[in-house]
PDB file of C-alpha atoms in Angstrom:
ATOM      1  CA  MET A   1      -7.931   1.218 -35.894  1.00 55.00           C
ATOM      2  CA  GLU A   2      -7.743  -2.721 -35.124  1.00 57.00           C
ATOM      3  CA  HIS A   3      -8.810  -3.627 -38.679  1.00 67.00           C
ATOM      4  CA  VAL A   4      -5.692  -2.057 -40.118  1.00 63.00           C
ATOM      5  CA  PHE A   5      -3.531  -4.835 -38.277  1.00 64.00           C
ATOM      6  CA  ASP A   6      -5.947  -7.748 -38.936  1.00 67.00           C
ATOM      7  CA  TRP A   7      -3.723  -9.163 -41.639  1.00 62.00           C
ATOM      8  CA  ARG A   8      -0.666  -9.302 -39.758  1.00 61.00           C
ATOM      9  CA  PRO A   9      -1.029  -9.356 -36.038  1.00 66.00           C
ATOM     10  CA  SER A  10       2.147  -9.052 -34.075  1.00 76.00           C
ATOM     11  CA  LYS A  11       3.501  -7.844 -30.805  1.00 80.00           C
ATOM     12  CA  ALA A  12       4.549  -4.742 -32.419  1.00 81.00           C
ATOM     13  CA  SER A  13       1.392  -3.787 -33.889  1.00 81.00           C
ATOM     14  CA  ALA A  14      -0.492  -5.032 -30.643  1.00 83.00           C
ATOM     15  CA  LEU A  15       1.668  -2.547 -28.694  1.00 87.00           C
ATOM     16  CA  LEU A  16       1.210   0.224 -31.261  1.00 86.00           C
ATOM     17  CA  VAL A  17      -2.637  -0.053 -30.924  1.00 85.00           C
ATOM     18  CA  ALA A  18      -2.370  -0.297 -27.252  1.00 88.00           C
ATOM     19  CA  ALA A  19      -0.150   2.892 -27.075  1.00 92.00           C
ATOM     20  CA  ALA A  20      -2.498   4.697 -29.564  1.00 90.00           C
ATOM     21  CA  ARG A  21      -5.434   3.716 -27.351  1.00 91.00           C
ATOM     22  CA  GLY A  22      -3.597   5.316 -24.169  1.00 93.00           C
ATOM     23  CA  THR A  23      -3.100   1.975 -22.430  1.00 93.00           C
ATOM     24  CA  LEU A  24      -0.519   2.229 -19.729  1.00 94.00           C
ATOM     25  CA  GLY A  25       1.414  -0.351 -17.981  1.00 93.00           C
ATOM     26  CA  VAL A  26       4.147  -3.087 -18.269  1.00 93.00           C
ATOM     27  CA  CYS A  27       4.022  -5.477 -21.112  1.00 90.00           C
ATOM     28  CA  GLY A  28       5.393  -8.973 -21.200  1.00 85.00           C
ATOM     29  CA  THR A  29       6.917 -10.495 -24.461  1.00 80.00           C
ATOM     30  CA  ARG A  30       8.194 -13.871 -25.323  1.00 74.00           C
ATOM     31  CA  ASP A  31      11.687 -12.846 -26.701  1.00 70.00           C
ATOM     32  CA  SER A  32      12.555  -9.611 -25.052  1.00 71.00           C
ATOM     33  CA  ALA A  33      15.049  -9.726 -21.908  1.00 70.00           C
ATOM     34  CA  ARG A  34      13.105  -7.048 -20.411  1.00 81.00           C
ATOM     35  CA  PRO A  35       9.371  -5.979 -20.504  1.00 87.00           C
ATOM     36  CA  ILE A  36       8.120  -3.068 -22.492  1.00 90.00           C
ATOM     37  CA  THR A  37       6.671  -0.334 -20.705  1.00 93.00           C
ATOM     38  CA  LEU A  38       3.794   1.853 -22.226  1.00 95.00           C
ATOM     39  CA  THR A  39       3.840   5.455 -20.755  1.00 95.00           C
ATOM     40  CA  ALA A  40       2.199   8.546 -21.523  1.00 95.00           C
ATOM     41  CA  ALA A  41       4.844   9.297 -24.104  1.00 95.00           C
ATOM     42  CA  SER A  42       4.208   6.131 -25.843  1.00 93.00           C
ATOM     43  CA  PRO A  43       1.625   7.152 -28.525  1.00 91.00           C
ATOM     44  CA  HIS A  44       3.815  10.136 -29.594  1.00 92.00           C
ATOM     45  CA  VAL A  45       4.484  10.165 -33.210  1.00 88.00           C
ATOM     46  CA  HIS A  46       7.975  11.200 -34.165  1.00 89.00           C
ATOM     47  CA  ARG A  47       8.802  12.207 -37.765  1.00 93.00           C
ATOM     48  CA  LEU A  48      11.862  10.534 -39.188  1.00 92.00           C
ATOM     49  CA  PRO A  49      12.661  11.286 -42.733  1.00 95.00           C
ATOM     50  CA  LEU A  50      13.630   8.303 -44.790  1.00 93.00           C
ATOM     51  CA  ALA A  51      17.262   9.862 -45.445  1.00 95.00           C
ATOM     52  CA  HIS A  52      17.939  10.179 -41.643  1.00 96.00           C
ATOM     53  CA  ALA A  53      16.545   6.638 -41.030  1.00 94.00           C
ATOM     54  CA  LEU A  54      18.956   5.217 -43.520  1.00 95.00           C
ATOM     55  CA  LYS A  55      21.735   7.300 -42.341  1.00 96.00           C
ATOM     56  CA  ILE A  56      21.381   5.762 -38.738  1.00 96.00           C
ATOM     57  CA  ASN A  57      20.153   2.398 -39.408  1.00 95.00           C
ATOM     58  CA  PRO A  58      22.546  -0.282 -40.900  1.00 95.00           C
ATOM     59  CA  LEU A  59      19.694  -2.665 -41.529  1.00 94.00           C
ATOM     60  CA  ALA A  60      17.537  -0.220 -43.379  1.00 95.00           C
ATOM     61  CA  ARG A  61      20.419   0.601 -45.681  1.00 95.00           C
ATOM     62  CA  ALA A  62      21.084  -3.002 -46.264  1.00 95.00           C
ATOM     63  CA  VAL A  63      17.546  -4.050 -47.185  1.00 95.00           C
ATOM     64  CA  ALA A  64      16.669  -0.773 -48.993  1.00 94.00           C
ATOM     65  CA  GLY A  65      15.520  -1.877 -52.590  1.00 93.00           C
ATOM     66  CA  ILE A  66      15.283  -5.671 -51.843  1.00 95.00           C
ATOM     67  CA  THR A  67      12.161  -7.179 -52.920  1.00 94.00           C
ATOM     68  CA  ASP A  68      13.061 -11.133 -52.069  1.00 93.00           C
ATOM     69  CA  LEU A  69      12.709 -12.559 -48.660  1.00 91.00           C
ATOM     70  CA  ALA A  70      15.822 -14.730 -48.818  1.00 93.00           C
ATOM     71  CA  GLU A  71      18.183 -11.778 -49.860  1.00 95.00           C
ATOM     72  CA  ALA A  72      16.658  -9.560 -47.152  1.00 94.00           C
ATOM     73  CA  GLU A  73      17.474 -12.435 -44.694  1.00 93.00           C
ATOM     74  CA  ARG A  74      21.176 -12.647 -45.915  1.00 94.00           C
ATOM     75  CA  ALA A  75      21.274  -8.649 -45.869  1.00 95.00           C
ATOM     76  CA  SER A  76      20.171  -8.817 -42.207  1.00 93.00           C
ATOM     77  CA  GLU A  77      22.784 -11.365 -41.428  1.00 94.00           C
ATOM     78  CA  ARG A  78      25.321  -9.294 -42.907  1.00 94.00           C
ATOM     79  CA  ALA A  79      24.285  -5.864 -41.523  1.00 94.00           C
ATOM     80  CA  CYS A  80      23.305  -7.182 -37.841  1.00 92.00           C
ATOM     81  CA  GLY A  81      25.082 -10.420 -37.568  1.00 93.00           C
ATOM     82  CA  PHE A  82      21.954 -12.390 -37.353  1.00 90.00           C
ATOM     83  CA  SER A  83      18.450 -12.976 -38.882  1.00 89.00           C
ATOM     84  CA  ALA A  84      15.292 -12.996 -37.061  1.00 86.00           C
ATOM     85  CA  THR A  85      13.669 -15.271 -39.637  1.00 87.00           C
ATOM     86  CA  ALA A  86      16.853 -17.720 -39.091  1.00 88.00           C
ATOM     87  CA  ARG A  87      16.184 -17.520 -35.100  1.00 85.00           C
ATOM     88  CA  GLU A  88      12.527 -18.340 -35.713  1.00 82.00           C
ATOM     89  CA  ARG A  89      13.548 -21.146 -38.075  1.00 87.00           C
ATOM     90  CA  ASP A  90      16.066 -22.453 -35.466  1.00 87.00           C
ATOM     91  CA  ARG A  91      13.529 -22.171 -32.714  1.00 79.00           C
ATOM     92  CA  ALA A  92      10.909 -24.243 -34.536  1.00 79.00           C
ATOM     93  CA  ALA A  93      13.529 -27.040 -35.401  1.00 84.00           C
ATOM     94  CA  ARG A  94      14.697 -27.154 -31.665  1.00 81.00           C
ATOM     95  CA  LEU A  95      10.946 -27.440 -30.523  1.00 73.00           C
ATOM     96  CA  GLY A  96      10.521 -30.276 -33.119  1.00 71.00           C
ATOM     97  CA  PRO A  97       6.952 -31.445 -33.983  1.00 71.00           C
ATOM     98  CA  PRO A  98       4.195 -30.613 -31.699  1.00 61.00           C
ATOM     99  CA  ALA A  99       4.009 -32.644 -28.752  1.00 59.00           C
ATOM    100  CA  THR A 100       0.867 -33.535 -26.825  1.00 57.00           C
ATOM    101  CA  PRO A 101      -0.014 -30.348 -25.082  1.00 58.00           C
ATOM    102  CA  ALA A 102       0.055 -30.030 -21.228  1.00 59.00           C
ATOM    103  CA  ALA A 103      -3.735 -29.213 -21.707  1.00 61.00           C
ATOM    104  CA  THR A 104      -4.229 -32.963 -22.365  1.00 63.00           C
ATOM    105  CA  VAL A 105      -3.542 -36.164 -20.474  1.00 60.00           C
ATOM    106  CA  ASP A 106      -3.312 -39.453 -22.496  1.00 64.00           C
ATOM    107  CA  ASP A 107      -4.982 -37.479 -25.174  1.00 67.00           C
ATOM    108  CA  ARG A 108      -7.776 -36.323 -23.141  1.00 69.00           C
ATOM    109  CA  PRO A 109      -8.439 -32.764 -22.170  1.00 72.00           C
ATOM    110  CA  ILE A 110      -7.163 -31.816 -18.842  1.00 77.00           C
ATOM    111  CA  ALA A 111      -9.967 -30.968 -16.017  1.00 80.00           C
ATOM    112  CA  PRO A 112     -10.854 -27.404 -16.507  1.00 82.00           C
ATOM    113  CA  GLN A 113     -10.230 -26.907 -12.925  1.00 86.00           C
ATOM    114  CA  ALA A 114      -6.751 -28.146 -13.212  1.00 84.00           C
ATOM    115  CA  LEU A 115      -6.090 -25.916 -16.299  1.00 86.00           C
ATOM    116  CA  ALA A 116      -7.526 -22.670 -14.305  1.00 89.00           C
ATOM    117  CA  GLU A 117      -5.203 -23.546 -11.304  1.00 91.00           C
ATOM    118  CA  ARG A 118      -2.181 -23.486 -13.866  1.00 89.00           C
ATOM    119  CA  TYR A 119      -3.422 -20.325 -15.199  1.00 91.00           C
ATOM    120  CA  ALA A 120      -3.892 -18.575 -11.801  1.00 94.00           C
ATOM    121  CA  GLN A 121      -0.313 -19.889 -10.569  1.00 94.00           C
ATOM    122  CA  TRP A 122       1.275 -18.442 -14.046  1.00 91.00           C
ATOM    123  CA  GLU A 123      -0.769 -15.143 -13.630  1.00 92.00           C
ATOM    124  CA  ARG A 124       0.472 -14.667 -10.028  1.00 93.00           C
ATOM    125  CA  ARG A 125       4.108 -15.221 -11.248  1.00 91.00           C
ATOM    126  CA  THR A 126       3.524 -12.696 -13.930  1.00 90.00           C
ATOM    127  CA  VAL A 127       1.771  -9.956 -11.712  1.00 92.00           C
ATOM    128  CA  ARG A 128       4.917 -10.330  -9.271  1.00 92.00           C
ATOM    129  CA  ASN A 129       7.216  -9.564 -11.951  1.00 88.00           C
ATOM    130  CA  GLY A 130       5.204  -6.236 -12.733  1.00 90.00           C
ATOM    131  CA  ILE A 131       3.675  -7.382 -15.869  1.00 91.00           C
ATOM    132  CA  ALA A 132       0.144  -6.022 -16.526  1.00 91.00           C
ATOM    133  CA  TYR A 133      -0.352  -7.172 -20.192  1.00 89.00           C
ATOM    134  CA  VAL A 134       0.485 -10.226 -22.420  1.00 87.00           C
ATOM    135  CA  THR A 135      -0.451 -11.479 -25.601  1.00 81.00           C
ATOM    136  CA  MET A 136      -2.635 -14.447 -26.132  1.00 80.00           C
ATOM    137  CA  ARG A 137       0.306 -16.236 -27.796  1.00 77.00           C
ATOM    138  CA  ARG A 138       2.421 -15.768 -24.660  1.00 81.00           C
ATOM    139  CA  ILE A 139      -0.462 -17.048 -22.558  1.00 84.00           C
ATOM    140  CA  VAL A 140      -1.026 -20.274 -24.888  1.00 80.00           C
ATOM    141  CA  GLU A 141       2.739 -20.856 -24.845  1.00 79.00           C
ATOM    142  CA  GLU A 142       3.325 -20.474 -21.046  1.00 81.00           C
ATOM    143  CA  LEU A 143       0.537 -22.977 -20.541  1.00 81.00           C
ATOM    144  CA  ASP A 144       1.618 -25.226 -23.292  1.00 76.00           C
ATOM    145  CA  LEU A 145      -1.651 -25.279 -24.960  1.00 75.00           C
TER     146      LEU A 145
END
């Protein structure tokens, strides 16, 4: 199943694969205020006909038939009041160009033991928050690698 998602890995596809495999637990994500919990009900498939999805989802209605990314972004802004693409663009602008990662000191790699300790501290905080699973992206960002 994992090869289906090789072309566009994302938190959503990782959660889908984990749920389909029967993984249970609390998953931490970067952008969500609360963690996502995978339960025994997570792998259940629910049928939602397109007509009903369009009826209940303003964004689906707004982007139906659009084939241009810029127009889809404008439709999202009109329907939802924001664009996830714009949020990512703004976030990248705020972060600016990549700085020297915390995994280096004076452009030299940080000692493996020091990096391992930083990871262990982060892991303990994460576990205290009840989170059992995270993405590699989350680890890389948390450790500033």
